[in-house]
PDB file of C-alpha atoms and ligand atoms in Angstrom:
ATOM      1  CA  MET A 100       0.000   0.000   0.000  1.00 47.00           C
ATOM      2  CA  SER A 101       2.745   2.440   0.888  1.00 55.00           C
ATOM      3  CA  TYR A 102       4.590   1.331  -2.289  1.00 56.00           C
ATOM      4  CA  LEU A 103       1.556   2.344  -4.311  1.00 54.00           C
ATOM      5  CA  ARG A 104       1.336   5.700  -2.521  1.00 56.00           C
ATOM      6  CA  ASN A 105       5.022   6.414  -3.263  1.00 55.00           C
ATOM      7  CA  LEU A 106       4.449   5.516  -6.877  1.00 51.00           C
ATOM      8  CA  MET A 107       1.526   7.950  -7.030  1.00 51.00           C
ATOM      9  CA  PHE A 108       3.725  10.724  -5.611  1.00 52.00           C
ATOM     10  CA  ALA A 109       6.438   9.943  -8.141  1.00 53.00           C
ATOM     11  CA  VAL A 110       3.992  10.116 -11.039  1.00 51.00           C
ATOM     12  CA  GLY A 111       2.424  13.310  -9.716  1.00 50.00           C
ATOM     13  CA  GLY A 112       5.868  14.860  -9.313  1.00 50.00           C
ATOM     14  CA  SER A 113       6.781  14.108 -12.918  1.00 52.00           C
ATOM     15  CA  PHE A 114       3.643  15.817 -14.159  1.00 51.00           C
ATOM     16  CA  ALA A 115       4.495  18.913 -12.098  1.00 50.00           C
ATOM     17  CA  LEU A 116       7.935  19.038 -13.760  1.00 53.00           C
ATOM     18  CA  ILE A 117       6.403  18.723 -17.224  1.00 50.00           C
ATOM     19  CA  ALA A 118       3.976  21.546 -16.448  1.00 51.00           C
ATOM     20  CA  SER A 119       6.694  23.988 -15.353  1.00 60.00           C
ATOM     21  CA  ALA A 120       9.221  23.317 -18.134  1.00 74.00           C
ATOM     22  CA  GLN A 121       7.867  22.653 -21.598  1.00 81.00           C
ATOM     23  CA  ALA A 122       9.469  20.305 -24.050  1.00 90.00           C
ATOM     24  CA  ALA A 123      12.059  21.703 -26.452  1.00 95.00           C
ATOM     25  CA  GLN A 124      10.631  23.041 -29.692  1.00 96.00           C
ATOM     26  CA  GLU A 125      12.107  23.510 -33.134  1.00 97.00           C
ATOM     27  CA  ILE A 126      11.335  26.560 -35.250  1.00 98.00           C
ATOM     28  CA  GLU A 127      11.912  26.295 -39.010  1.00 98.00           C
ATOM     29  CA  MET A 128      13.510  29.483 -40.300  1.00 98.00           C
ATOM     30  CA  HIS A 129      12.959  30.842 -43.824  1.00 98.00           C
ATOM     31  CA  GLU A 130      14.568  33.516 -45.943  1.00 98.00           C
ATOM     32  CA  VAL A 131      12.284  36.546 -46.192  1.00 98.00           C
ATOM     33  CA  ASP A 132      12.252  39.536 -48.508  1.00 98.00           C
ATOM     34  CA  ALA A 133       9.785  42.134 -49.766  1.00 98.00           C
ATOM     35  CA  GLN A 134       8.245  39.535 -52.124  1.00 98.00           C
ATOM     36  CA  GLY A 135       7.448  36.994 -49.426  1.00 98.00           C
ATOM     37  CA  VAL A 136       8.690  33.955 -47.531  1.00 98.00           C
ATOM     38  CA  GLY A 137      11.371  31.871 -49.292  1.00 98.00           C
ATOM     39  CA  ASP A 138      13.359  28.700 -48.726  1.00 98.00           C
ATOM     40  CA  SER A 139      14.218  27.172 -45.365  1.00 98.00           C
ATOM     41  CA  ILE A 140      17.679  28.051 -44.023  1.00 98.00           C
ATOM     42  CA  GLY A 141      17.526  25.600 -41.091  1.00 98.00           C
ATOM     43  CA  THR A 142      16.128  25.559 -37.604  1.00 98.00           C
ATOM     44  CA  VAL A 143      16.329  27.229 -34.223  1.00 98.00           C
ATOM     45  CA  LYS A 144      15.832  24.929 -31.232  1.00 98.00           C
ATOM     46  CA  ILE A 145      14.432  26.480 -28.049  1.00 98.00           C
ATOM     47  CA  GLU A 146      14.379  24.871 -24.612  1.00 98.00           C
ATOM     48  CA  ASP A 147      13.810  25.912 -21.015  1.00 97.00           C
ATOM     49  CA  THR A 148      16.757  25.684 -18.622  1.00 97.00           C
ATOM     50  CA  GLN A 149      17.305  26.873 -15.074  1.00 96.00           C
ATOM     51  CA  TYR A 150      19.179  29.856 -16.575  1.00 96.00           C
ATOM     52  CA  GLY A 151      16.462  30.855 -19.003  1.00 97.00           C
ATOM     53  CA  LEU A 152      15.704  30.057 -22.628  1.00 98.00           C
ATOM     54  CA  LEU A 153      18.476  28.226 -24.483  1.00 98.00           C
ATOM     55  CA  VAL A 154      18.321  29.042 -28.201  1.00 98.00           C
ATOM     56  CA  THR A 155      20.380  26.733 -30.437  1.00 98.00           C
ATOM     57  CA  PRO A 156      20.530  27.733 -34.113  1.00 98.00           C
ATOM     58  CA  ASP A 157      21.398  25.383 -36.968  1.00 98.00           C
ATOM     59  CA  LEU A 158      21.302  27.834 -39.873  1.00 98.00           C
ATOM     60  CA  THR A 159      23.104  28.273 -43.195  1.00 98.00           C
ATOM     61  CA  GLY A 160      23.193  30.824 -45.991  1.00 97.00           C
ATOM     62  CA  LEU A 161      23.559  33.979 -43.876  1.00 98.00           C
ATOM     63  CA  SER A 162      26.155  36.733 -44.189  1.00 98.00           C
ATOM     64  CA  PRO A 163      29.096  36.431 -41.734  1.00 98.00           C
ATOM     65  CA  GLY A 164      29.106  38.507 -38.532  1.00 98.00           C
ATOM     66  CA  ALA A 165      26.606  39.714 -35.945  1.00 98.00           C
ATOM     67  CA  HIS A 166      22.891  39.836 -36.669  1.00 98.00           C
ATOM     68  CA  GLY A 167      20.046  41.278 -34.612  1.00 98.00           C
ATOM     69  CA  PHE A 168      17.902  38.407 -33.315  1.00 98.00           C
ATOM     70  CA  HIS A 169      14.517  38.932 -31.667  1.00 98.00           C
ATOM     71  CA  VAL A 170      11.145  37.432 -30.829  1.00 98.00           C
ATOM     72  CA  HIS A 171       8.513  39.456 -32.693  1.00 98.00           C
ATOM     73  CA  GLU A 172       4.888  39.643 -31.631  1.00 98.00           C
ATOM     74  CA  ASN A 173       2.986  37.823 -34.436  1.00 98.00           C
ATOM     75  CA  ALA A 174       3.427  34.288 -35.810  1.00 98.00           C
ATOM     76  CA  ASN A 175       3.444  35.635 -39.380  1.00 98.00           C
ATOM     77  CA  CYS A 176       6.504  36.123 -41.638  1.00 98.00           C
ATOM     78  CA  GLU A 177       4.709  37.647 -44.654  1.00 98.00           C
ATOM     79  CA  PRO A 178       5.653  41.054 -46.058  1.00 98.00           C
ATOM     80  CA  LEU A 179       3.374  44.066 -45.607  1.00 98.00           C
ATOM     81  CA  GLU A 180       3.243  47.506 -47.139  1.00 96.00           C
ATOM     82  CA  LEU A 181       4.710  50.054 -44.695  1.00 93.00           C
ATOM     83  CA  ASN A 182       4.887  53.715 -45.688  1.00 92.00           C
ATOM     84  CA  GLY A 183       4.127  52.766 -49.279  1.00 95.00           C
ATOM     85  CA  GLN A 184       6.877  50.115 -49.472  1.00 96.00           C
ATOM     86  CA  GLN A 185       6.598  46.310 -49.394  1.00 97.00           C
ATOM     87  CA  THR A 186       8.625  45.361 -46.321  1.00 98.00           C
ATOM     88  CA  ALA A 187      10.061  41.908 -45.524  1.00 98.00           C
ATOM     89  CA  ALA A 188       8.334  40.034 -42.657  1.00 98.00           C
ATOM     90  CA  ALA A 189       6.522  43.179 -41.536  1.00 98.00           C
ATOM     91  CA  ALA A 190       3.485  41.066 -40.564  1.00 98.00           C
ATOM     92  CA  ALA A 191       5.560  39.746 -37.637  1.00 98.00           C
ATOM     93  CA  GLY A 192       4.997  43.117 -35.945  1.00 98.00           C
ATOM     94  CA  GLY A 193       7.327  44.709 -33.423  1.00 97.00           C
ATOM     95  CA  HIS A 194       9.578  43.242 -30.754  1.00 98.00           C
ATOM     96  CA  TYR A 195       7.542  41.081 -28.369  1.00 98.00           C
ATOM     97  CA  ALA A 196       6.791  43.158 -25.270  1.00 98.00           C
ATOM     98  CA  PRO A 197       3.785  41.819 -23.312  1.00 96.00           C
ATOM     99  CA  ASP A 198       4.257  44.466 -20.607  1.00 94.00           C
ATOM    100  CA  GLN A 199       4.281  47.211 -23.299  1.00 94.00           C
ATOM    101  CA  ALA A 200       7.935  48.050 -22.585  1.00 95.00           C
ATOM    102  CA  GLY A 201       8.677  50.827 -25.057  1.00 94.00           C
ATOM    103  CA  THR A 202      12.431  50.431 -25.108  1.00 98.00           C
ATOM    104  CA  HIS A 203      14.980  48.136 -26.738  1.00 98.00           C
ATOM    105  CA  GLN A 204      17.661  47.079 -24.229  1.00 98.00           C
ATOM    106  CA  GLY A 205      18.772  43.621 -25.341  1.00 98.00           C
ATOM    107  CA  PRO A 206      18.505  40.315 -23.492  1.00 97.00           C
ATOM    108  CA  TYR A 207      19.886  41.505 -20.144  1.00 96.00           C
ATOM    109  CA  GLY A 208      17.979  44.807 -19.874  1.00 96.00           C
ATOM    110  CA  GLN A 209      14.476  45.726 -18.778  1.00 95.00           C
ATOM    111  CA  GLY A 210      13.050  46.551 -22.222  1.00 98.00           C
ATOM    112  CA  HIS A 211      11.325  44.324 -24.791  1.00 98.00           C
ATOM    113  CA  LEU A 212      11.042  40.776 -23.459  1.00 98.00           C
ATOM    114  CA  GLY A 213      11.680  39.502 -27.016  1.00 98.00           C
ATOM    115  CA  ASP A 214      15.203  40.949 -27.275  1.00 98.00           C
ATOM    116  CA  LEU A 215      17.530  37.965 -27.817  1.00 98.00           C
ATOM    117  CA  PRO A 216      21.348  37.946 -27.757  1.00 98.00           C
ATOM    118  CA  ILE A 217      22.853  38.598 -31.193  1.00 98.00           C
ATOM    119  CA  LEU A 218      23.160  35.702 -33.629  1.00 98.00           C
ATOM    120  CA  MET A 219      26.801  35.131 -34.668  1.00 98.00           C
ATOM    121  CA  VAL A 220      27.351  33.804 -38.187  1.00 98.00           C
ATOM    122  CA  ASP A 221      30.681  32.227 -39.145  1.00 98.00           C
ATOM    123  CA  GLU A 222      32.760  32.796 -42.287  1.00 98.00           C
ATOM    124  CA  GLU A 223      30.904  30.002 -44.106  1.00 98.00           C
ATOM    125  CA  GLY A 224      27.525  31.633 -43.438  1.00 98.00           C
ATOM    126  CA  GLY A 225      26.491  29.172 -40.757  1.00 98.00           C
ATOM    127  CA  ALA A 226      25.171  29.843 -37.255  1.00 98.00           C
ATOM    128  CA  THR A 227      25.409  27.085 -34.649  1.00 98.00           C
ATOM    129  CA  THR A 228      26.456  28.940 -31.480  1.00 97.00           C
ATOM    130  CA  PRO A 229      23.749  28.693 -28.782  1.00 98.00           C
ATOM    131  CA  VAL A 230      22.588  31.820 -26.950  1.00 97.00           C
ATOM    132  CA  LEU A 231      20.834  32.168 -23.595  1.00 98.00           C
ATOM    133  CA  ALA A 232      17.944  34.586 -23.001  1.00 98.00           C
ATOM    134  CA  PRO A 233      17.516  34.717 -19.201  1.00 97.00           C
ATOM    135  CA  ARG A 234      14.082  36.370 -19.124  1.00 97.00           C
ATOM    136  CA  LEU A 235      12.289  34.107 -21.649  1.00 98.00           C
ATOM    137  CA  LYS A 236      10.563  30.706 -21.581  1.00 97.00           C
ATOM    138  CA  VAL A 237       9.465  28.389 -24.404  1.00 97.00           C
ATOM    139  CA  SER A 238       5.838  29.280 -23.617  1.00 96.00           C
ATOM    140  CA  ASP A 239       6.552  32.985 -24.310  1.00 97.00           C
ATOM    141  CA  LEU A 240       7.328  32.085 -27.929  1.00 98.00           C
ATOM    142  CA  GLU A 241       4.002  30.386 -28.657  1.00 97.00           C
ATOM    143  CA  ASN A 242       2.246  32.195 -31.505  1.00 97.00           C
ATOM    144  CA  ARG A 243       5.256  34.470 -32.061  1.00 98.00           C
ATOM    145  CA  ALA A 244       7.926  34.828 -34.722  1.00 98.00           C
ATOM    146  CA  VAL A 245      11.708  34.655 -34.413  1.00 98.00           C
ATOM    147  CA  VAL A 246      13.430  37.141 -36.736  1.00 98.00           C
ATOM    148  CA  VAL A 247      17.026  37.591 -37.931  1.00 98.00           C
ATOM    149  CA  HIS A 248      18.047  41.057 -39.135  1.00 98.00           C
ATOM    150  CA  GLU A 249      20.547  42.142 -41.763  1.00 98.00           C
ATOM    151  CA  GLY A 250      22.688  44.172 -39.325  1.00 98.00           C
ATOM    152  CA  GLY A 251      23.852  43.743 -35.725  1.00 98.00           C
ATOM    153  CA  ASP A 252      22.284  44.934 -32.473  1.00 98.00           C
ATOM    154  CA  THR A 253      23.506  47.662 -30.129  1.00 98.00           C
ATOM    155  CA  TYR A 254      20.988  46.615 -27.409  1.00 98.00           C
ATOM    156  CA  PHE A 255      19.908  50.290 -27.282  1.00 97.00           C
ATOM    157  CA  ASP A 256      17.114  52.312 -28.880  1.00 96.00           C
ATOM    158  CA  HIS A 257      19.651  54.080 -31.113  1.00 93.00           C
ATOM    159  CA  PRO A 258      20.089  53.472 -33.912  1.00 95.00           C
ATOM    160  CA  LYS A 259      16.453  52.436 -34.263  1.00 94.00           C
ATOM    161  CA  LEU A 260      15.767  49.119 -32.469  1.00 95.00           C
ATOM    162  CA  GLY A 261      19.466  48.340 -32.143  1.00 95.00           C
ATOM    163  CA  GLY A 262      20.303  49.091 -35.777  1.00 95.00           C
ATOM    164  CA  GLY A 263      19.524  45.691 -37.281  1.00 96.00           C
ATOM    165  CA  GLY A 264      17.615  47.114 -40.233  1.00 96.00           C
ATOM    166  CA  SER A 265      15.849  44.772 -42.658  1.00 98.00           C
ATOM    167  CA  ARG A 266      14.458  41.383 -41.663  1.00 98.00           C
ATOM    168  CA  ILE A 267      16.270  38.623 -43.594  1.00 98.00           C
ATOM    169  CA  ALA A 268      15.037  35.406 -41.965  1.00 98.00           C
ATOM    170  CA  CYS A 269      11.920  34.513 -40.004  1.00 98.00           C
ATOM    171  CA  GLY A 270      10.219  31.499 -38.448  1.00 98.00           C
ATOM    172  CA  THR A 271       7.089  30.959 -36.389  1.00 98.00           C
ATOM    173  CA  LEU A 272       6.004  28.821 -33.475  1.00 96.00           C
ATOM    174  CA  GLY A 273       2.340  27.818 -33.294  1.00 86.00           C
ATOM    175  CA  LYS A 274       0.471  26.902 -30.137  1.00 70.00           C
TER     176      LYS A 274
HETATM  177 CU1   CU B 236      13.779  41.963 -34.758  1.00 84.27          CU
HETATM  178 ZN1   ZN B 237      13.727  45.218 -28.820  1.00 84.27          ZN
END
């Protein structure tokens, strides 16, 4: 009888763990431009850890160097017309900020929750170096987009939104 009770506790405990930390998810990333969503360039794996969200890219076909990397508010990578110009992945909206934070401060600041550490691309155009976003969880990325920008990221509001400029790759996570 006590064996059975211990077993019940063990099973209940496992469910509690599953509820607090979601399973790892993979987000398929696609090239984007003003015409629409293009070919896949690989995946970004996201998983919860005790230090925050671990983001592990496996991407190819990017330009070498630092790229702005953010969670954007809508799970939509289509272009939209902004100020009379078709704009790549504009349907993804702005940087994810559920508390309406109006400032871009990077992953370690108090601004947009969706501000990830920069994505580093090697000389061959690949990105495989994991980054850690201490304020995020897998569940925060449900129904959102992950976006890679053409330029880097200052983690400040200037230049505009860290200076990344155009959106060059995008992927979405459903619910
Ligand atoms: Cu962005
Ligand atoms: Zn931001």
